Short mmCIF file of C-alpha atoms and ligand atoms in Angstrom, two decimals:
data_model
loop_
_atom_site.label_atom_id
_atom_site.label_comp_id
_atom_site.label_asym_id
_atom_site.label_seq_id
_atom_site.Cartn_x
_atom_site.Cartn_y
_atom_site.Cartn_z
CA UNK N 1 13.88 -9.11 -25.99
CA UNK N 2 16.23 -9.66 -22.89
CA UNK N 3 15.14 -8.67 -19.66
CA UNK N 4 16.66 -8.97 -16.83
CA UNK N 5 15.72 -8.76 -13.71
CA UNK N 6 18.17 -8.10 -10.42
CA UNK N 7 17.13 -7.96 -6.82
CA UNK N 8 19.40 -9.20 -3.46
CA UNK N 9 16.59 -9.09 -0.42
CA UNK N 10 13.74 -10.14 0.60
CA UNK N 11 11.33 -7.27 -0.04
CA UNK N 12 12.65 -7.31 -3.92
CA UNK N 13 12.44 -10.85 -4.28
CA UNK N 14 9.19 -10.85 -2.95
CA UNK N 15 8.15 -7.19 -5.39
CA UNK N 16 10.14 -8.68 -8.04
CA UNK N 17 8.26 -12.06 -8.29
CA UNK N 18 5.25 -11.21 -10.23
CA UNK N 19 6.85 -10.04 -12.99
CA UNK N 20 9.65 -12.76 -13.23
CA UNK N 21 6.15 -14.93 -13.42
CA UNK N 22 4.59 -12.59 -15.48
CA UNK N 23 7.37 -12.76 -18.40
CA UNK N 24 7.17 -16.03 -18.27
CA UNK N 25 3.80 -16.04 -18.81
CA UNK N 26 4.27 -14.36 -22.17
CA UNK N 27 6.56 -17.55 -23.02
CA UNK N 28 9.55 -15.86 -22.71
CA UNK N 29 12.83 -16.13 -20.37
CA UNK N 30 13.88 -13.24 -18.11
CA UNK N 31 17.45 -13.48 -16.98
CA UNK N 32 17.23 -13.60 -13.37
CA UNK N 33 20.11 -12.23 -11.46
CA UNK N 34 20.23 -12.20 -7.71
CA UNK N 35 22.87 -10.39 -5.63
CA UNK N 36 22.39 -12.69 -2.38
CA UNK N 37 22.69 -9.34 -0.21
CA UNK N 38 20.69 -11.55 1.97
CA UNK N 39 21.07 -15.33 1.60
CA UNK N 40 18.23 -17.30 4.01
CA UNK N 41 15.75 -15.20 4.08
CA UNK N 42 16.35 -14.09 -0.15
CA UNK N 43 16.01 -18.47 -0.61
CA UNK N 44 12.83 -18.64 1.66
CA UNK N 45 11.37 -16.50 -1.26
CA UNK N 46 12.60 -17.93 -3.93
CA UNK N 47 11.67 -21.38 -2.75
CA UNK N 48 8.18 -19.83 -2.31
CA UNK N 49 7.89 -18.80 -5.58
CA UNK N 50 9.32 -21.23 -7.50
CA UNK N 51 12.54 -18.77 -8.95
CA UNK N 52 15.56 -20.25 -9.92
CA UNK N 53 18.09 -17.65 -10.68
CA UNK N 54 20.29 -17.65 -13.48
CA UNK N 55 23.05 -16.26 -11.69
CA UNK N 56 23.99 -16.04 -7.84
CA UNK N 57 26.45 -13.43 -6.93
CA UNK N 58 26.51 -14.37 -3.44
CA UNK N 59 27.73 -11.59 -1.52
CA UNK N 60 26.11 -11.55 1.78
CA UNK N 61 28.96 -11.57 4.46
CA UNK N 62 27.74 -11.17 8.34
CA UNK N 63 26.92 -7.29 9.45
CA UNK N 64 28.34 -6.17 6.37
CA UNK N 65 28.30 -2.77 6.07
CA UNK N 66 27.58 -0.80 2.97
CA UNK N 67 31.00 -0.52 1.33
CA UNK N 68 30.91 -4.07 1.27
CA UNK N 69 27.31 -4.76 -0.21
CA UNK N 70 28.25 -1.30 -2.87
CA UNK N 71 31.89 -2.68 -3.78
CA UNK N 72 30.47 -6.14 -4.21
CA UNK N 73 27.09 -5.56 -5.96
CA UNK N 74 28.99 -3.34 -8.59
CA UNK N 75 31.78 -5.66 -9.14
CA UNK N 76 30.15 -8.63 -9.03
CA UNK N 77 27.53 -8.27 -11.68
CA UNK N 78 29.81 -6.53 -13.92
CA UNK N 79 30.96 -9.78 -16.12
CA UNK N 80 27.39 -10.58 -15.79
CA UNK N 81 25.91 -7.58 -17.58
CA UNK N 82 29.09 -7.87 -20.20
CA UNK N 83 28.41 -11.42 -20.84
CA UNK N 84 24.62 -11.27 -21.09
CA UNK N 85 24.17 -7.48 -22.43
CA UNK N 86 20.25 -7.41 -21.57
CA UNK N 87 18.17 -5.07 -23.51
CA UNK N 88 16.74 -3.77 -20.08
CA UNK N 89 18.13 -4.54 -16.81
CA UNK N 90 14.79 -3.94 -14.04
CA UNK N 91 15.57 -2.95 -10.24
CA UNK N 92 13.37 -2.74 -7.57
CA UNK N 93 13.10 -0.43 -4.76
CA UNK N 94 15.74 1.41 -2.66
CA UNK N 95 18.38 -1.33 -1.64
CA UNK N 96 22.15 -0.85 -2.01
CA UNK N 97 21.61 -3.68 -4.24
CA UNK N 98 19.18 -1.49 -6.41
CA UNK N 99 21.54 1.18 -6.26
CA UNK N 100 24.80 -0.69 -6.80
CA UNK N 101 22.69 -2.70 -10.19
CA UNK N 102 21.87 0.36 -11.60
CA UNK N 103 25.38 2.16 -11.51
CA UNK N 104 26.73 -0.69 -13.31
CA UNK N 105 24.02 -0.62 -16.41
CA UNK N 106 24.48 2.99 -16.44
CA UNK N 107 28.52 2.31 -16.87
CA UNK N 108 27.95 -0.48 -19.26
CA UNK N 109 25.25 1.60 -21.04
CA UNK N 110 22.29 -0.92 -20.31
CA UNK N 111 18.73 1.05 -20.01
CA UNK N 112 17.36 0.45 -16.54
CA UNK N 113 13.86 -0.23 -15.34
CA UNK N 114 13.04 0.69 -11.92
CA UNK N 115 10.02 -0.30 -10.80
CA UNK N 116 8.53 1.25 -7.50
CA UNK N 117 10.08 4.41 -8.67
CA UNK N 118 8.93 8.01 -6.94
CA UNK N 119 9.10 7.25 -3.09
CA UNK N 120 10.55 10.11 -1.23
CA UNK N 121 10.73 11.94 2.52
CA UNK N 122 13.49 14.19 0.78
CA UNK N 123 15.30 13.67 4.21
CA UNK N 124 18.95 11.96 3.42
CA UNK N 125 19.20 10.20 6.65
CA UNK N 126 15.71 9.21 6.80
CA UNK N 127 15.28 6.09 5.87
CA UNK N 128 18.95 5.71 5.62
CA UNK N 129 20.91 4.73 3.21
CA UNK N 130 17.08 3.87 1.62
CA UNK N 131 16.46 7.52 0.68
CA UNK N 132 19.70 8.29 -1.32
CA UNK N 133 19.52 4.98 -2.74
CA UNK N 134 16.23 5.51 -4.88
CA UNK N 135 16.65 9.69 -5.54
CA UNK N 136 20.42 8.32 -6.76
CA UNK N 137 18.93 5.05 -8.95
CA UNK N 138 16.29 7.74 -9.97
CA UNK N 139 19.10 9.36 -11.84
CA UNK N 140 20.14 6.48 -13.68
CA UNK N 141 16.82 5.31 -14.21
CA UNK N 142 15.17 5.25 -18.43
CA UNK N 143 11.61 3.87 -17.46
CA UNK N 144 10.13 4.59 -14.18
CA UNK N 145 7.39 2.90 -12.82
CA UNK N 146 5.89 4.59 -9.98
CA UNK N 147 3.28 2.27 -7.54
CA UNK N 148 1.13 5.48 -7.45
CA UNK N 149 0.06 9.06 -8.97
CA UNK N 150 1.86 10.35 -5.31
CA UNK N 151 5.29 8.74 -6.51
CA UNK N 152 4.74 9.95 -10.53
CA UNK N 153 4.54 13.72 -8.50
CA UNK N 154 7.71 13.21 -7.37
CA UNK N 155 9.31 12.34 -10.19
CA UNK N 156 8.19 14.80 -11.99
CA UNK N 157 9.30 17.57 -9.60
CA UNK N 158 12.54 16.25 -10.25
CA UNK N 159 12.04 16.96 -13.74
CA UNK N 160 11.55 13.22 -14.84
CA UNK N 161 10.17 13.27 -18.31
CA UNK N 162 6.46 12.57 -17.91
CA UNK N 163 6.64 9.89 -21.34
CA UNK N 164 9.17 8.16 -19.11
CA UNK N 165 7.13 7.86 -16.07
CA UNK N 166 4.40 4.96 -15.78
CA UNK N 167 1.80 4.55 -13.03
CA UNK N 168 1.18 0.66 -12.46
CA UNK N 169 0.95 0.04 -8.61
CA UNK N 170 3.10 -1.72 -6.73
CA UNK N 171 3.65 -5.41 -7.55
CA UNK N 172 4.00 -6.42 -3.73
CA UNK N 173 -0.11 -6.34 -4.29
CA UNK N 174 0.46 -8.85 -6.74
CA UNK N 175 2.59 -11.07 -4.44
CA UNK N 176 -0.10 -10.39 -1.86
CA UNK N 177 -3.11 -11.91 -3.52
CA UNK N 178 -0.89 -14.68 -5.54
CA UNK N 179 0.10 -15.85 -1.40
CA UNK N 180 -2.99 -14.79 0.35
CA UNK N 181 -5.00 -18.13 1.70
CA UNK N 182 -7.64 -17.38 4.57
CA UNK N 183 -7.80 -21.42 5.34
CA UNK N 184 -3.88 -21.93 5.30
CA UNK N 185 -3.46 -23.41 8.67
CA UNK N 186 0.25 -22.87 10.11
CA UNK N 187 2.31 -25.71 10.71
CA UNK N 188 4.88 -24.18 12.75
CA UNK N 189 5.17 -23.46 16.81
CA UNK N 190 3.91 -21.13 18.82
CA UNK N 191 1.90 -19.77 15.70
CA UNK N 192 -0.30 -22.99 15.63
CA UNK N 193 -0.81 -23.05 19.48
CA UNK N 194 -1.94 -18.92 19.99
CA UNK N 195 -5.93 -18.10 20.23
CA UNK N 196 -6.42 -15.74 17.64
CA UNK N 197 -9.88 -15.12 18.38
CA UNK N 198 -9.42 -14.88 22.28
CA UNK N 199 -6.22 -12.68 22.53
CA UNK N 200 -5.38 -9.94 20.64
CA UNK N 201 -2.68 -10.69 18.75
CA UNK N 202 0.22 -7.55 17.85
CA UNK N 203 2.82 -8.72 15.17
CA UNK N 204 5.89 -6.77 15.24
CA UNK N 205 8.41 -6.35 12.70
CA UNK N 206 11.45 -3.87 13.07
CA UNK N 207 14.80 -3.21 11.50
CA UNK N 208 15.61 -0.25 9.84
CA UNK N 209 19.00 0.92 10.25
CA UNK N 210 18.51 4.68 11.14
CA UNK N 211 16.46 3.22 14.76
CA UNK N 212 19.55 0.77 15.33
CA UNK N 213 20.36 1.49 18.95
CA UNK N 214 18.57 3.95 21.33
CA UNK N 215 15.42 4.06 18.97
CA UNK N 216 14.67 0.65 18.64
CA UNK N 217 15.30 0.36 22.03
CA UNK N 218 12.90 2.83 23.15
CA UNK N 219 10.63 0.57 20.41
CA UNK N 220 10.96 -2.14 22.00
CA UNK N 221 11.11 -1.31 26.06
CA UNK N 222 7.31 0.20 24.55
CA UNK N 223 6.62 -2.84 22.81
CA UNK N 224 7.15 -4.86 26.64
CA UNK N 225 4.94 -2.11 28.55
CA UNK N 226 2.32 -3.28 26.37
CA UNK N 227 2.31 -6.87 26.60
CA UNK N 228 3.13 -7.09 30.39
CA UNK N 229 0.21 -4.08 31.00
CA UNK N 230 -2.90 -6.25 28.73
CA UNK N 231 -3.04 -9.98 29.59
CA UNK N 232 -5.09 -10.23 26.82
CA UNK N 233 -2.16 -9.51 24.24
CA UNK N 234 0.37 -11.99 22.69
CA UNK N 235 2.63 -10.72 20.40
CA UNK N 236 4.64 -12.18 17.55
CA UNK N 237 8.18 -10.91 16.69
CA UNK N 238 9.47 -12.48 13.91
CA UNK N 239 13.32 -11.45 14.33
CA UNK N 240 15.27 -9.95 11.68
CA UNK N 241 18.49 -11.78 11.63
CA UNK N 242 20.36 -8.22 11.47
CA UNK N 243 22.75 -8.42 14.32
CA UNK N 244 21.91 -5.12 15.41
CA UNK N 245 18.51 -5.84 15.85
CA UNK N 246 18.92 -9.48 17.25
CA UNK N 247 20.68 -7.69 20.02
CA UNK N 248 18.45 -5.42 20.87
CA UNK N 249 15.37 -7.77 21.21
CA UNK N 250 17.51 -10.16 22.66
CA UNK N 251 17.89 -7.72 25.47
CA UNK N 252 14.57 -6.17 26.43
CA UNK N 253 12.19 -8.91 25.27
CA UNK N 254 13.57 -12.05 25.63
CA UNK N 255 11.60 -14.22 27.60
CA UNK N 256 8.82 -11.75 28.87
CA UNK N 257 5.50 -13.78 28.93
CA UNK N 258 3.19 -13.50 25.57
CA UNK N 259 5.84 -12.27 23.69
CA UNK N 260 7.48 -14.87 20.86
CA UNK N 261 10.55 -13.95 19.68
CA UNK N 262 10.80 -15.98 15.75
CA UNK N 263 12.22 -16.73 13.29
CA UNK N 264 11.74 -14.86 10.09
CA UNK N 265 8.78 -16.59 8.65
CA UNK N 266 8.38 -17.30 4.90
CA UNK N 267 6.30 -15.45 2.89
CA UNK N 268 2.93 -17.68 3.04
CA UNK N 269 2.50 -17.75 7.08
CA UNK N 270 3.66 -14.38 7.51
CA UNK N 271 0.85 -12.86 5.18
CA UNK N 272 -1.56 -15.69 7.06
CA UNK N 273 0.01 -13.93 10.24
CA UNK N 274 -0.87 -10.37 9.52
CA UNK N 275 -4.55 -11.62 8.44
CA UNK N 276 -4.89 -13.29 11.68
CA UNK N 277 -3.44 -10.05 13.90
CA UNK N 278 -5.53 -7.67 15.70
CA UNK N 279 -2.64 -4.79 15.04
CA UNK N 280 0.41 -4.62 13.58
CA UNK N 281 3.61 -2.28 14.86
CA UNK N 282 6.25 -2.37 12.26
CA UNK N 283 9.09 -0.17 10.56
CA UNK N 284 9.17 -1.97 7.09
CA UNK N 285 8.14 -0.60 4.02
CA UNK N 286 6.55 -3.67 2.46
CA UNK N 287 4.55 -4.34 5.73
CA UNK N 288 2.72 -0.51 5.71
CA UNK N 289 1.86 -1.66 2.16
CA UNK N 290 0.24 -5.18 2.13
CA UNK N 291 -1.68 -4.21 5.64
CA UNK N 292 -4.19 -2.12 4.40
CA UNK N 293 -5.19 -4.53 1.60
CA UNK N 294 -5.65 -6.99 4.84
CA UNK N 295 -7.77 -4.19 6.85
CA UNK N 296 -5.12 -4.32 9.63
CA UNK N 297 -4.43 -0.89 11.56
CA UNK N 298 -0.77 0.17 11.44
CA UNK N 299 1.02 1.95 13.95
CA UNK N 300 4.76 3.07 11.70
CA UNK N 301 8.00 3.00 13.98
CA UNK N 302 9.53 5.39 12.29
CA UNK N 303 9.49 9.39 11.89
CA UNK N 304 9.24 9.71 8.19
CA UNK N 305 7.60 7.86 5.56
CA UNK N 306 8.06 7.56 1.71
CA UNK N 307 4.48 6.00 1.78
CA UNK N 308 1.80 8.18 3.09
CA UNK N 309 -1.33 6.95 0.92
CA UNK N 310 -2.34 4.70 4.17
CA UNK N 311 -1.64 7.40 6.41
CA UNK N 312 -3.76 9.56 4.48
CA UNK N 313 -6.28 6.36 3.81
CA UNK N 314 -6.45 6.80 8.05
CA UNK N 315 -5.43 2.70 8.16
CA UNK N 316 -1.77 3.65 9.24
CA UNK N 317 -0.08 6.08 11.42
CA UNK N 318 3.09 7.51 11.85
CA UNK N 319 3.52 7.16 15.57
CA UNK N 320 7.82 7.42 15.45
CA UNK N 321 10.35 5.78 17.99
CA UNK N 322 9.29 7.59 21.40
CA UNK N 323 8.51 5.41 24.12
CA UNK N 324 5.25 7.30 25.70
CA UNK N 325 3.68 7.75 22.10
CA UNK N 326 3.81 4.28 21.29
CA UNK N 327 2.61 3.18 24.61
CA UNK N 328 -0.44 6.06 24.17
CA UNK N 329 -1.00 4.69 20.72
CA UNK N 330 -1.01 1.06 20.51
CA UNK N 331 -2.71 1.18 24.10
CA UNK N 332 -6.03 3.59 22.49
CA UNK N 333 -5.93 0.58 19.52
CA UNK N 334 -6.28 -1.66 22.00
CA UNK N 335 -9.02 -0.04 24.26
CA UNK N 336 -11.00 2.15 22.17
CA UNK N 337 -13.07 -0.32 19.81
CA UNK N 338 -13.85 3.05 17.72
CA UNK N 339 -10.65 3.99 17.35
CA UNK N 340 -9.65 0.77 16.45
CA UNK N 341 -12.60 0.30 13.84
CA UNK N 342 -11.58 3.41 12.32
CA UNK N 343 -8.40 2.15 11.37
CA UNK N 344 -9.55 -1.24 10.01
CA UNK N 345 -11.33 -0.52 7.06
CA UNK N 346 -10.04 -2.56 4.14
CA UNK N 347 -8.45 0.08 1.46
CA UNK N 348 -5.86 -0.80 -1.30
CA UNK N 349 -4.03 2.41 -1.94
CA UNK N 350 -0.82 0.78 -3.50
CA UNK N 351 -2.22 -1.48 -6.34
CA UNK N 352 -5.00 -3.66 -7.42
CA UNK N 353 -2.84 -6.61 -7.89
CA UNK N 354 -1.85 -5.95 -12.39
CA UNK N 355 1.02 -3.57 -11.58
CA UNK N 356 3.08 -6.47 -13.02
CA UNK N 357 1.02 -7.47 -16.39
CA UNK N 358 1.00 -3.32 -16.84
CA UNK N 359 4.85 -3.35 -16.18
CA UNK N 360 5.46 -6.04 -18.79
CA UNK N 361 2.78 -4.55 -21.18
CA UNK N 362 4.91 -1.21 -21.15
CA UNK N 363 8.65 -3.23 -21.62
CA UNK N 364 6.62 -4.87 -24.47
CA UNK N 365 5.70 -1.67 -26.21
CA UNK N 366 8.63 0.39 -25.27
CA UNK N 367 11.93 -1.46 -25.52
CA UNK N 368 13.94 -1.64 -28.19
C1 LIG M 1 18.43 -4.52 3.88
C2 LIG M 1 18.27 -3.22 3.08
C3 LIG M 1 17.00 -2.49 3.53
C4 LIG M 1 15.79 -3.40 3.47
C5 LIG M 1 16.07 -4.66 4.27
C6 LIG M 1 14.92 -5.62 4.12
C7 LIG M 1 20.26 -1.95 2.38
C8 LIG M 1 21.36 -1.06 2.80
N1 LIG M 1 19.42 -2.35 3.36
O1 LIG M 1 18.68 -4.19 5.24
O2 LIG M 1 16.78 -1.37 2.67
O3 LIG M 1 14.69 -2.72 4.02
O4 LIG M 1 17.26 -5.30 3.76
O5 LIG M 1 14.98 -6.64 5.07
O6 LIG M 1 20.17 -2.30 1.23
N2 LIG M 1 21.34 -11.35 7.46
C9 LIG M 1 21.39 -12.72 7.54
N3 LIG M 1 20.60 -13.46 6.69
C10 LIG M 1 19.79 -12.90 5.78
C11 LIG M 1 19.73 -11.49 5.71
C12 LIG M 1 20.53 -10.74 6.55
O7 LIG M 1 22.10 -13.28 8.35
O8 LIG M 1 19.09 -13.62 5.04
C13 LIG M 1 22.20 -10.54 8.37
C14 LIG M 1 23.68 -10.59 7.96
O9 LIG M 1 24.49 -10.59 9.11
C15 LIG M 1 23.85 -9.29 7.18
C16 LIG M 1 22.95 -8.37 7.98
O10 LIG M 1 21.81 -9.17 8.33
O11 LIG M 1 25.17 -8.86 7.11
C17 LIG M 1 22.52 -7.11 7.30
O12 LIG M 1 22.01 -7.33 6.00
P1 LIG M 1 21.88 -6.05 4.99
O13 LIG M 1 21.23 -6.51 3.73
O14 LIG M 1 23.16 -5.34 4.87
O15 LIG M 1 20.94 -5.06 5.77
P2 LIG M 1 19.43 -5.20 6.22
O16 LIG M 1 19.35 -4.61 7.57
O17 LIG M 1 18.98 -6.58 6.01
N1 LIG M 2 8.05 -10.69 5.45
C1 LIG M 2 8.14 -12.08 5.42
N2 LIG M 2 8.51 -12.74 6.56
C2 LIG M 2 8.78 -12.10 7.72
C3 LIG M 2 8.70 -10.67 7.74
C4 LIG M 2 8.35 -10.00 6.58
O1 LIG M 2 7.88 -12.71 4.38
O2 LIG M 2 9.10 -12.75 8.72
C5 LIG M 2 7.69 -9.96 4.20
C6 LIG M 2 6.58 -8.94 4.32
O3 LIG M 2 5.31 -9.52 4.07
C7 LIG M 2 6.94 -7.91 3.26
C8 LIG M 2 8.46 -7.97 3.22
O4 LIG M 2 8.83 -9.20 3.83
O5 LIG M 2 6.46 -8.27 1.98
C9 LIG M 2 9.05 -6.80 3.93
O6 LIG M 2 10.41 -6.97 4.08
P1 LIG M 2 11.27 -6.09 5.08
O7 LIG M 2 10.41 -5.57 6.17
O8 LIG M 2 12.44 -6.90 5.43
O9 LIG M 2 11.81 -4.92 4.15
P2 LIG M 2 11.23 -3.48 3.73
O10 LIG M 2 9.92 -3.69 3.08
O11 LIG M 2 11.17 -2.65 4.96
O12 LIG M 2 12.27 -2.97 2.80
#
């Protein structure tokens, strides 16, 4: 059987890892296609885990917009899928590159896997483009696997066919515990000069494109109340190299004492970095789901989510892009050791780190 196996970002390359490992495992060769809709920080994670594509599309241009990643995605992998005509061509998640992939199996007739299949807010702006990307890929989707029975709901309300829908969780667990290493030490400044146990240390990550602007501003004036109101607090920023967002942190937190403004950080010290943080602030959807597994609190810059099991779980909340809430928030975390310990109980709503072995197990059985 040929399967291949697309992705163009980080957070794909990262979900998408396991089972590029995992078919490998069963002695056999997935055709790895990446997109390139990012290029450094897509390499830091294939460099991590050892993935050498078998094609490289390239695309990433800087601040492209989404004609541009669409238009090029769909073109560009066309003479791939035509010379290579894959039994199954997998996707991941709710990029434009997942989106763009998909259209073109559809047009050449290739089935389509899409794997974390199901997540919705039903709200087309919110995440944005993220939302249309996955109920549109759900369309052209054969076999769905959904990260959780939530996301297998969803599907069905849209009138999936249940014998198409397959509940494995969500291979960024996988990932998780193949990277996770409580005695990696970091090698890189200022994460091997901060006092972990002395300060309390707040990673933030943020870049979603609906908060570009006034939102993540509001995120981020919050973000320097914090730090310059508790002497006690460092916190890390690793910067997403989005212009919009560089920007934007650029201008309110640049340079404001116990705040590090970084690099993005490959995959191995970032997960060390959210096991060493006291509390993590962060829009991204991979982030909400490897936290809880790490029994770090999570305080969600963003007004919907398509991934509520944490919220529900009570070791995430939804706490938007509003200045005073944040500030109220992050600032009880902080103070309240209750509150706080309430939040940090170690829970693993999103997988149990076999969503990939399941995922193959079903191509195995299903495909052809
Ligand atoms: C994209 C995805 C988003 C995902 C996010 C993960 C879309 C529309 N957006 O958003 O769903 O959550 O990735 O991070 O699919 N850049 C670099 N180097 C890189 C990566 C990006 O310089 O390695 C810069 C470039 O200027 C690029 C810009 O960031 O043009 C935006 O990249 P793009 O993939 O379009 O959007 P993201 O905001 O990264
Ligand atoms: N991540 C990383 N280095 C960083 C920031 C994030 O390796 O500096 C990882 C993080 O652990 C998670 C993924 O990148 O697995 C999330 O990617 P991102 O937030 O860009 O996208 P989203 O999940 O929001 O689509």
């Amino acid at each position: 059987m040929k399967i291949a196996i697309v992705f163009g970002t980080r957070p794909e390359a990262i979900k998408m890892a396991p089972i590029v490992k995992e078919v490998e495992k069963r002695g056999m060769q997935p055709l790895v296609i990446v997109t390139a809709q990012h290029r450094e920080m897509l390499d830091q994670k294939l460099d991590v885990f050892k993935i050498k594509p078998d094609y490289d599309l390239d695309i990433m241009k800087h601040n492209q917009d989404l004609f541009h990643v669409t238009s090029a995605v769909l073109n560009d992998i066309k003479p791939v899928l035509q010379k290579e005509n894959p039994d199954i061509l997998l996707v991941q998640g709710d990029t434009t590159t997942t989106f763009a992939a998909s259209l073109a199996a559809f047009y050449l007739k290739i089935p389509v896997g899409h794997v974390e299949a199901g997540l919705r807010t039903w709200n087309k702006t919110n995440p944005f483009p993220e939302e249309m990307n996955r109920q549109i890929t759900t369309r052209l989707t054969d076999y769905h696997f959904a990260p959780t029975p939530w996301a297998k709901q969803n599907l069905l309300k849209e009138d999936v066919k249940e014998e198409n829908i397959f509940v494995t969780g969500n291979t960024v667990i996988d990932a998780l515990l193949m990277i996770v290493d409580p005695n990696y030490k970091f090698q890189e400044s200022p994460l091997n000069r901060i006092d972990y146990a002395g300060k309390k240390v707040i990673l933030l990550t943020s870049h979603r494109r609906e908060n570009f602007g006034e939102p993540m501003g509001q995120v981020f004036s919050a973000c320097r109340y914090i730090v310059e109101n508790n002497p006690d607090v460092e916190m890390i920023y690793p910067v997403h190299p989005n212009p919009n967002v560089r920007q934007k942190a650029n201008e309110i937190l640049a340079g404001v004492q116990r705040i590090h403004l970084i690099e993005p950080l490959d995959y191995r010290p970032f997960v060390q970095l959210m096991n060493k943080s006291y509390l993590i602030l962060t829009d991204s959807g991979g982030v909400q789901e490897e936290a809880p597994s790490l029994g770090k609190p999570v305080l969600v810059l963003r007004t919907t989510t398509e991934r509520p099991e944490a919220i529900d779980a009570g070791t995430g909340k939804l706490v938007g892009t509003d200045y005073q809430t944040i500030v109220r928030e992050a600032q009880k975390l902080i103070s309240d050791t209750k509150a706080y310990n309430d939040m940090s109980t170690k829970t693993n709503p999103y997988g149990d780190g076999k969503a990939a072995e399941r995922i193959v197990n079903i191509l195995l059985d299903k495909v052809k």
